[in-house]
Short mmCIF file of N, CA, C and O in Angstrom, two decimals:
data_model
loop_
_atom_site.label_atom_id
_atom_site.label_comp_id
_atom_site.label_asym_id
_atom_site.label_seq_id
_atom_site.Cartn_x
_atom_site.Cartn_y
_atom_site.Cartn_z
N ASP A 1 137.15 -27.72 -1.21
CA ASP A 1 137.51 -27.60 -2.59
C ASP A 1 136.49 -26.47 -3.37
O ASP A 1 136.81 -26.03 -4.13
N GLY A 2 135.50 -26.14 -2.26
CA GLY A 2 134.69 -24.97 -2.63
C GLY A 2 133.40 -25.41 -3.53
O GLY A 2 132.73 -24.65 -4.12
N GLU A 3 133.43 -26.63 -4.18
CA GLU A 3 132.41 -27.19 -5.01
C GLU A 3 131.01 -27.44 -4.11
O GLU A 3 130.88 -27.65 -3.09
N ILE A 4 129.95 -26.77 -4.89
CA ILE A 4 128.77 -27.09 -4.41
C ILE A 4 128.34 -28.39 -4.40
O ILE A 4 128.04 -29.20 -5.62
N ALA A 5 127.75 -29.17 -3.31
CA ALA A 5 127.71 -30.59 -3.19
C ALA A 5 125.88 -30.55 -3.44
O ALA A 5 125.55 -31.72 -4.23
N GLY A 6 125.18 -29.65 -3.27
CA GLY A 6 123.68 -29.81 -3.51
C GLY A 6 123.18 -28.63 -2.85
O GLY A 6 123.66 -27.66 -2.46
N THR A 7 121.89 -28.86 -2.51
CA THR A 7 120.85 -27.71 -2.03
C THR A 7 119.78 -28.31 -0.94
O THR A 7 119.59 -29.63 -1.47
N CYS A 8 119.58 -27.63 -0.16
CA CYS A 8 118.53 -28.11 0.78
C CYS A 8 117.92 -26.71 1.20
O CYS A 8 118.19 -25.77 1.57
N SER A 9 116.37 -26.74 0.80
CA SER A 9 115.77 -25.57 0.88
C SER A 9 114.50 -25.84 1.98
O SER A 9 113.90 -26.94 2.04
N LEU A 10 113.98 -24.78 2.60
CA LEU A 10 112.83 -24.66 3.21
C LEU A 10 111.96 -23.60 2.94
O LEU A 10 112.27 -22.30 2.44
N THR A 11 110.82 -23.88 2.43
CA THR A 11 109.96 -23.05 2.07
C THR A 11 108.56 -23.10 3.24
O THR A 11 108.15 -24.11 3.57
N ILE A 12 108.24 -21.98 3.78
CA ILE A 12 107.25 -21.76 4.63
C ILE A 12 106.04 -21.19 4.09
O ILE A 12 105.87 -20.11 3.89
N GLU A 13 104.62 -21.81 4.60
CA GLU A 13 103.38 -21.23 4.43
C GLU A 13 103.07 -20.80 5.88
O GLU A 13 102.53 -21.79 6.74
N THR A 14 103.16 -19.52 6.02
CA THR A 14 102.81 -18.99 7.34
C THR A 14 101.29 -18.93 7.76
O THR A 14 101.01 -19.28 8.87
N THR A 15 100.41 -19.09 6.92
CA THR A 15 98.94 -19.15 7.17
C THR A 15 98.63 -20.39 7.61
O THR A 15 97.77 -20.57 8.32
N ARG A 16 99.35 -21.56 6.91
CA ARG A 16 98.92 -22.78 7.23
C ARG A 16 99.74 -23.55 8.39
O ARG A 16 99.50 -24.72 8.93
N ARG A 17 100.64 -22.70 8.43
CA ARG A 17 101.80 -22.94 9.60
C ARG A 17 102.46 -24.53 9.22
O ARG A 17 102.49 -25.23 9.98
N ILE A 18 102.56 -24.40 7.90
CA ILE A 18 103.40 -25.68 7.57
C ILE A 18 104.51 -25.47 6.65
O ILE A 18 104.68 -24.33 6.04
N SER A 19 105.57 -26.40 6.59
CA SER A 19 106.79 -25.88 5.72
C SER A 19 107.02 -27.06 4.73
O SER A 19 106.41 -28.35 4.90
N HIS A 20 107.87 -26.72 3.82
CA HIS A 20 108.35 -27.87 2.78
C HIS A 20 109.63 -27.85 2.48
O HIS A 20 110.22 -26.78 2.48
N ILE A 21 110.26 -29.13 2.69
CA ILE A 21 111.64 -29.22 2.47
C ILE A 21 111.73 -30.01 1.04
O ILE A 21 111.29 -30.60 0.62
N GLY A 22 112.74 -29.32 0.36
CA GLY A 22 113.32 -29.66 -0.82
C GLY A 22 114.69 -30.14 -0.88
O GLY A 22 115.82 -29.31 -0.28
N TYR A 23 115.21 -31.00 -1.54
CA TYR A 23 116.66 -31.30 -1.43
C TYR A 23 117.14 -32.21 -2.81
O TYR A 23 116.48 -32.68 -3.46
N TRP A 24 118.65 -31.78 -3.30
CA TRP A 24 119.20 -32.55 -4.17
C TRP A 24 120.55 -32.51 -3.89
O TRP A 24 121.13 -31.74 -3.27
N ILE A 25 121.25 -33.75 -4.38
CA ILE A 25 122.84 -33.58 -4.03
C ILE A 25 123.50 -34.30 -5.52
O ILE A 25 122.72 -35.27 -6.08
N LYS A 26 124.59 -33.79 -5.73
CA LYS A 26 125.47 -34.44 -6.87
C LYS A 26 125.69 -35.88 -6.27
O LYS A 26 126.13 -36.23 -5.19
N SER A 27 125.83 -36.76 -7.34
CA SER A 27 126.14 -38.23 -7.17
C SER A 27 127.23 -38.45 -6.31
O SER A 27 127.51 -39.22 -5.66
N ALA A 28 128.45 -37.41 -6.63
CA ALA A 28 129.64 -37.60 -6.08
C ALA A 28 129.64 -37.38 -4.53
O ALA A 28 130.42 -37.73 -3.96
N PHE A 29 128.63 -36.75 -3.89
CA PHE A 29 128.68 -36.58 -2.60
C PHE A 29 127.41 -37.39 -1.83
O PHE A 29 127.28 -37.28 -0.64
N GLU A 30 126.87 -38.21 -2.71
CA GLU A 30 125.88 -39.29 -2.27
C GLU A 30 126.60 -40.04 -1.08
O GLU A 30 127.54 -40.58 -1.25
N GLY A 31 125.65 -40.49 -0.30
CA GLY A 31 126.12 -41.62 0.91
C GLY A 31 127.01 -40.91 1.86
O GLY A 31 127.50 -41.92 2.69
N LYS A 32 127.13 -39.73 2.05
CA LYS A 32 127.67 -39.09 3.27
C LYS A 32 127.13 -38.64 4.32
O LYS A 32 127.66 -37.98 5.26
N GLY A 33 125.71 -38.72 4.06
CA GLY A 33 124.98 -38.12 5.30
C GLY A 33 124.54 -36.69 5.05
O GLY A 33 123.86 -36.03 6.00
N ILE A 34 124.91 -36.00 4.06
CA ILE A 34 124.93 -34.50 4.08
C ILE A 34 123.34 -34.22 3.99
O ILE A 34 122.74 -33.39 4.71
N VAL A 35 122.71 -34.74 3.10
CA VAL A 35 121.06 -34.79 2.78
C VAL A 35 120.31 -34.91 4.25
O VAL A 35 119.41 -34.20 4.74
N SER A 36 120.83 -35.93 4.61
CA SER A 36 120.09 -36.23 5.97
C SER A 36 120.29 -35.68 7.14
O SER A 36 119.36 -35.04 7.83
N HIS A 37 121.46 -35.28 7.03
CA HIS A 37 121.79 -33.89 8.08
C HIS A 37 120.95 -32.72 7.95
O HIS A 37 120.39 -32.26 9.03
N CYS A 38 121.10 -32.29 6.78
CA CYS A 38 120.37 -30.93 6.54
C CYS A 38 118.83 -31.06 6.57
O CYS A 38 118.20 -30.39 7.15
N THR A 39 118.35 -32.22 6.39
CA THR A 39 116.98 -32.50 6.27
C THR A 39 116.41 -32.53 7.77
O THR A 39 115.27 -32.10 8.15
N ARG A 40 117.13 -33.25 8.64
CA ARG A 40 116.97 -33.35 9.93
C ARG A 40 116.70 -32.03 10.75
O ARG A 40 116.00 -31.77 11.37
N TYR A 41 117.80 -31.03 10.26
CA TYR A 41 117.87 -30.04 10.83
C TYR A 41 116.92 -29.05 10.67
O TYR A 41 116.38 -28.09 11.31
N LEU A 42 116.33 -28.96 9.10
CA LEU A 42 115.44 -28.44 8.76
C LEU A 42 114.13 -28.53 9.42
O LEU A 42 113.44 -27.60 9.75
N LYS A 43 113.70 -30.05 9.46
CA LYS A 43 112.64 -30.54 9.87
C LYS A 43 112.37 -29.99 11.51
O LYS A 43 111.57 -29.61 12.23
N ASP A 44 113.63 -30.35 12.30
CA ASP A 44 113.54 -29.72 13.80
C ASP A 44 113.61 -28.19 13.73
O ASP A 44 112.89 -27.68 14.67
N PHE A 45 114.10 -27.55 13.06
CA PHE A 45 114.13 -26.02 13.08
C PHE A 45 112.63 -25.39 12.54
O PHE A 45 112.12 -24.82 13.64
N SER A 46 112.09 -26.29 11.72
CA SER A 46 110.53 -25.86 11.29
C SER A 46 109.45 -25.89 12.55
O SER A 46 108.83 -25.39 13.04
N LEU A 47 109.63 -27.31 13.26
CA LEU A 47 108.75 -27.84 14.32
C LEU A 47 109.06 -27.08 15.59
O LEU A 47 108.18 -26.70 16.31
N ASN A 48 110.34 -26.93 15.81
CA ASN A 48 110.60 -26.63 17.15
C ASN A 48 110.83 -24.88 17.66
O ASN A 48 110.45 -24.36 18.61
N ARG A 49 111.54 -24.22 16.31
CA ARG A 49 111.94 -22.90 16.56
C ARG A 49 110.82 -22.13 15.71
O ARG A 49 110.28 -20.96 16.15
N LEU A 50 110.55 -22.59 14.64
CA LEU A 50 109.21 -21.68 14.00
C LEU A 50 107.80 -22.34 14.09
O LEU A 50 107.05 -21.60 14.12
N CYS A 51 107.74 -23.19 15.24
CA CYS A 51 106.42 -23.89 15.56
C CYS A 51 105.46 -24.00 14.53
O CYS A 51 104.24 -23.63 14.59
N MET A 52 105.86 -24.66 13.39
CA MET A 52 104.99 -25.23 12.39
C MET A 52 104.32 -26.29 12.79
O MET A 52 104.94 -26.86 13.59
N VAL A 53 103.21 -26.64 12.36
CA VAL A 53 102.42 -27.69 12.82
C VAL A 53 102.80 -29.01 12.16
O VAL A 53 102.84 -30.17 12.73
N GLY A 54 103.55 -28.64 10.61
CA GLY A 54 103.91 -29.87 9.98
C GLY A 54 104.90 -29.40 9.16
O GLY A 54 105.12 -28.41 8.68
N VAL A 55 105.73 -30.44 8.72
CA VAL A 55 106.87 -30.39 7.43
C VAL A 55 106.40 -31.46 6.61
O VAL A 55 106.50 -32.53 6.88
N CYS A 56 106.70 -31.08 5.34
CA CYS A 56 106.31 -32.06 4.21
C CYS A 56 107.35 -32.15 3.31
O CYS A 56 108.24 -31.11 3.08
N VAL A 57 107.57 -33.25 2.47
CA VAL A 57 108.73 -33.44 1.66
C VAL A 57 107.93 -34.32 0.31
O VAL A 57 107.23 -35.09 0.73
N SER A 58 107.93 -33.85 -0.92
CA SER A 58 107.38 -34.44 -1.97
C SER A 58 108.60 -34.91 -2.80
O SER A 58 109.55 -34.19 -3.17
N ILE A 59 108.51 -36.19 -3.22
CA ILE A 59 109.61 -36.88 -3.96
C ILE A 59 109.24 -37.79 -5.07
O ILE A 59 107.93 -38.36 -4.62
N GLU A 60 109.73 -37.82 -6.17
CA GLU A 60 109.42 -38.58 -7.00
C GLU A 60 109.30 -40.13 -6.58
O GLU A 60 110.18 -40.41 -6.13
N LYS A 61 108.41 -40.73 -7.14
CA LYS A 61 108.05 -42.26 -6.67
C LYS A 61 109.33 -43.01 -6.83
O LYS A 61 109.63 -43.86 -5.85
N GLN A 62 109.70 -42.80 -8.01
CA GLN A 62 110.98 -43.84 -8.27
C GLN A 62 112.25 -43.53 -7.60
O GLN A 62 113.23 -44.47 -7.60
N ASN A 63 112.52 -42.50 -6.80
CA ASN A 63 113.70 -41.95 -6.28
C ASN A 63 113.63 -42.61 -4.82
O ASN A 63 113.50 -42.15 -3.90
N LYS A 64 114.24 -43.74 -4.82
CA LYS A 64 114.27 -44.80 -3.64
C LYS A 64 115.28 -44.02 -2.65
O LYS A 64 115.10 -44.07 -1.45
N LYS A 65 116.26 -43.55 -3.07
CA LYS A 65 117.20 -42.74 -2.22
C LYS A 65 116.69 -41.72 -1.42
O LYS A 65 116.93 -41.52 -0.27
N SER A 66 116.10 -41.02 -2.05
CA SER A 66 115.40 -39.71 -1.65
C SER A 66 114.33 -40.21 -0.71
O SER A 66 114.00 -39.34 0.46
N ARG A 67 113.63 -41.04 -1.03
CA ARG A 67 112.66 -41.69 -0.16
C ARG A 67 113.10 -42.24 1.21
O ARG A 67 112.71 -41.89 2.53
N ARG A 68 114.25 -43.02 1.13
CA ARG A 68 114.90 -43.44 2.33
C ARG A 68 115.28 -42.36 3.16
O ARG A 68 115.40 -42.36 4.39
N VAL A 69 115.81 -41.29 2.63
CA VAL A 69 116.47 -40.08 3.46
C VAL A 69 115.18 -39.49 4.31
O VAL A 69 115.27 -39.32 5.45
N ALA A 70 114.11 -39.29 3.82
CA ALA A 70 112.87 -38.92 4.35
C ALA A 70 112.47 -39.74 5.63
O ALA A 70 112.28 -39.40 6.55
N GLU A 71 112.47 -41.07 5.33
CA GLU A 71 112.07 -42.13 6.21
C GLU A 71 112.97 -41.94 7.37
O GLU A 71 112.74 -42.15 8.29
N ARG A 72 114.21 -42.00 7.14
CA ARG A 72 115.33 -41.96 8.18
C ARG A 72 115.05 -40.70 8.71
O ARG A 72 115.68 -40.72 10.13
N CYS A 73 114.77 -39.63 8.55
CA CYS A 73 114.74 -38.46 9.12
C CYS A 73 113.29 -38.43 9.98
O CYS A 73 113.20 -37.25 10.27
N GLY A 74 112.57 -39.23 9.90
CA GLY A 74 111.51 -39.15 10.75
C GLY A 74 109.99 -38.80 10.20
O GLY A 74 109.15 -38.79 10.66
N PHE A 75 110.09 -39.01 8.76
CA PHE A 75 108.78 -38.55 7.98
C PHE A 75 108.09 -39.82 7.67
O PHE A 75 108.56 -40.83 7.49
N SER A 76 106.81 -39.62 7.68
CA SER A 76 105.92 -40.71 7.30
C SER A 76 105.27 -40.42 6.06
O SER A 76 104.92 -39.44 5.77
N GLU A 77 105.18 -41.49 4.97
CA GLU A 77 104.32 -41.44 3.97
C GLU A 77 102.87 -41.14 4.29
O GLU A 77 102.32 -41.81 5.15
N VAL A 78 102.56 -40.14 3.55
CA VAL A 78 100.91 -39.75 3.67
C VAL A 78 100.06 -39.59 2.45
O VAL A 78 98.99 -39.43 2.69
N GLY A 79 100.45 -39.80 1.25
CA GLY A 79 99.96 -39.75 0.08
C GLY A 79 100.56 -39.80 -1.07
O GLY A 79 101.88 -39.92 -1.11
N SER A 80 100.10 -39.65 -2.06
CA SER A 80 100.88 -39.49 -3.34
C SER A 80 99.96 -38.72 -4.56
O SER A 80 98.68 -38.90 -4.29
N ILE A 81 100.86 -38.37 -5.37
CA ILE A 81 100.09 -37.57 -6.58
C ILE A 81 100.45 -38.16 -7.69
O ILE A 81 101.76 -38.29 -7.95
N GLU A 82 99.63 -38.49 -8.73
CA GLU A 82 100.02 -39.19 -9.90
C GLU A 82 100.17 -38.11 -11.25
O GLU A 82 99.42 -37.08 -11.22
N LYS A 83 101.33 -38.21 -11.96
CA LYS A 83 101.31 -37.18 -13.09
C LYS A 83 101.29 -35.77 -12.67
O LYS A 83 100.54 -34.80 -13.16
N TRP A 84 102.28 -35.46 -11.93
CA TRP A 84 102.51 -34.00 -11.53
C TRP A 84 103.66 -33.58 -12.00
O TRP A 84 104.55 -34.33 -12.53
N ILE A 85 103.90 -32.19 -11.84
CA ILE A 85 105.18 -31.68 -12.42
C ILE A 85 106.63 -32.16 -11.59
O ILE A 85 106.55 -32.14 -10.27
N SER A 86 107.63 -32.72 -11.92
CA SER A 86 108.68 -33.04 -11.37
C SER A 86 109.26 -32.42 -10.44
O SER A 86 109.43 -31.14 -10.98
N PRO A 87 109.79 -32.53 -9.32
CA PRO A 87 110.59 -31.57 -8.65
C PRO A 87 111.96 -31.22 -9.24
O PRO A 87 112.41 -30.18 -9.28
N SER A 88 112.58 -32.28 -10.03
CA SER A 88 113.82 -32.11 -10.64
C SER A 88 113.35 -31.15 -11.82
O SER A 88 114.48 -30.33 -12.16
N CYS A 89 112.13 -31.07 -12.39
CA CYS A 89 111.97 -30.24 -13.56
C CYS A 89 111.78 -28.67 -13.07
O CYS A 89 112.13 -27.67 -13.73
N ARG A 90 111.07 -28.67 -11.82
CA ARG A 90 111.17 -27.14 -11.35
C ARG A 90 112.42 -26.75 -10.87
O ARG A 90 112.47 -25.33 -11.02
N ARG A 91 113.43 -27.28 -10.75
CA ARG A 91 114.78 -26.55 -10.74
C ARG A 91 115.20 -25.91 -11.80
O ARG A 91 116.02 -25.03 -11.87
N GLY A 92 114.92 -26.59 -12.97
CA GLY A 92 115.52 -26.33 -14.34
C GLY A 92 114.53 -24.84 -14.83
O GLY A 92 113.51 -24.34 -14.15
N THR A 93 114.90 -24.48 -16.08
CA THR A 93 114.38 -23.34 -16.51
C THR A 93 113.53 -23.73 -17.70
O THR A 93 112.80 -22.83 -18.41
N ASP A 94 113.77 -24.91 -18.37
CA ASP A 94 113.34 -25.31 -19.83
C ASP A 94 112.03 -26.13 -19.47
O ASP A 94 111.92 -27.49 -19.53
N PHE A 95 111.00 -25.46 -19.29
CA PHE A 95 109.43 -26.47 -18.83
C PHE A 95 109.19 -26.91 -19.97
O PHE A 95 108.26 -27.66 -19.91
N ALA A 96 109.51 -26.38 -21.13
CA ALA A 96 108.72 -27.08 -22.32
C ALA A 96 109.37 -28.75 -22.37
O ALA A 96 108.39 -29.45 -22.93
N ASN A 97 110.39 -29.20 -21.68
CA ASN A 97 110.64 -30.51 -21.71
C ASN A 97 110.63 -31.08 -20.37
O ASN A 97 111.09 -32.09 -20.32
N CYS A 98 109.83 -30.47 -19.57
CA CYS A 98 109.20 -31.30 -18.49
C CYS A 98 108.43 -32.49 -18.65
O CYS A 98 107.70 -32.70 -19.77
N LYS A 99 108.77 -33.50 -17.80
CA LYS A 99 107.61 -34.68 -18.00
C LYS A 99 106.99 -34.69 -16.55
O LYS A 99 107.25 -34.42 -15.37
N ASP A 100 105.78 -35.33 -16.79
CA ASP A 100 104.97 -35.62 -15.51
C ASP A 100 105.73 -36.62 -14.74
O ASP A 100 106.39 -37.51 -15.28
N ALA A 101 105.41 -36.47 -13.53
CA ALA A 101 105.90 -37.51 -12.37
C ALA A 101 105.05 -37.90 -11.28
O ALA A 101 104.34 -37.17 -10.96
N ASP A 102 105.07 -39.15 -11.00
CA ASP A 102 104.25 -39.48 -9.77
C ASP A 102 105.27 -39.40 -8.47
O ASP A 102 106.08 -39.67 -8.51
N LEU A 103 104.48 -38.70 -7.49
CA LEU A 103 105.06 -38.17 -6.47
C LEU A 103 104.75 -38.64 -5.24
O LEU A 103 103.41 -39.15 -5.25
N VAL A 104 105.32 -39.06 -4.30
CA VAL A 104 104.92 -39.42 -2.77
C VAL A 104 105.36 -38.50 -1.98
O VAL A 104 106.30 -37.66 -2.03
N SER A 105 104.27 -38.07 -1.16
CA SER A 105 104.19 -36.97 -0.04
C SER A 105 104.72 -37.50 1.31
O SER A 105 104.13 -38.56 1.62
N TYR A 106 105.66 -36.91 1.84
CA TYR A 106 105.88 -37.35 3.23
C TYR A 106 105.67 -36.21 4.24
O TYR A 106 105.68 -35.03 3.99
N ALA A 107 105.39 -36.45 5.39
CA ALA A 107 105.31 -35.54 6.50
C ALA A 107 105.64 -35.99 7.80
O ALA A 107 105.67 -36.91 8.29
N ALA A 108 106.12 -34.78 8.81
CA ALA A 108 106.30 -34.91 10.10
C ALA A 108 105.37 -33.87 10.86
O ALA A 108 105.33 -32.78 10.16
N PHE A 109 105.06 -34.42 12.02
CA PHE A 109 104.20 -33.13 12.72
C PHE A 109 104.61 -33.12 14.03
O PHE A 109 105.22 -33.90 14.68
N ARG A 110 104.25 -32.12 14.63
CA ARG A 110 104.69 -31.72 16.02
C ARG A 110 103.93 -32.87 16.87
O ARG A 110 103.06 -33.29 16.78
#
């Protein structure tokens, strides 16, 4: 149908040899394995093709669906940050209405 379902992004820190994956999907497309497929691909690409040392994902603590995606894709919880800028806020442009969020960090290593 040509509709955008969501996004999956990869940000690379070449000096530290780590990458960061970010993802979101419209609710109409949830549960179809799209985000899991993209996340696995980017994780494997980062570790095996780009030879990154590690790959990270930061997720809002209360976002249980996104946390399960990270866990199913082989990421392990490595820490948390309280009262940080929400990843969903960073997608928007109206930073005046941003709220702090507690984040959970996940990582996978070579």
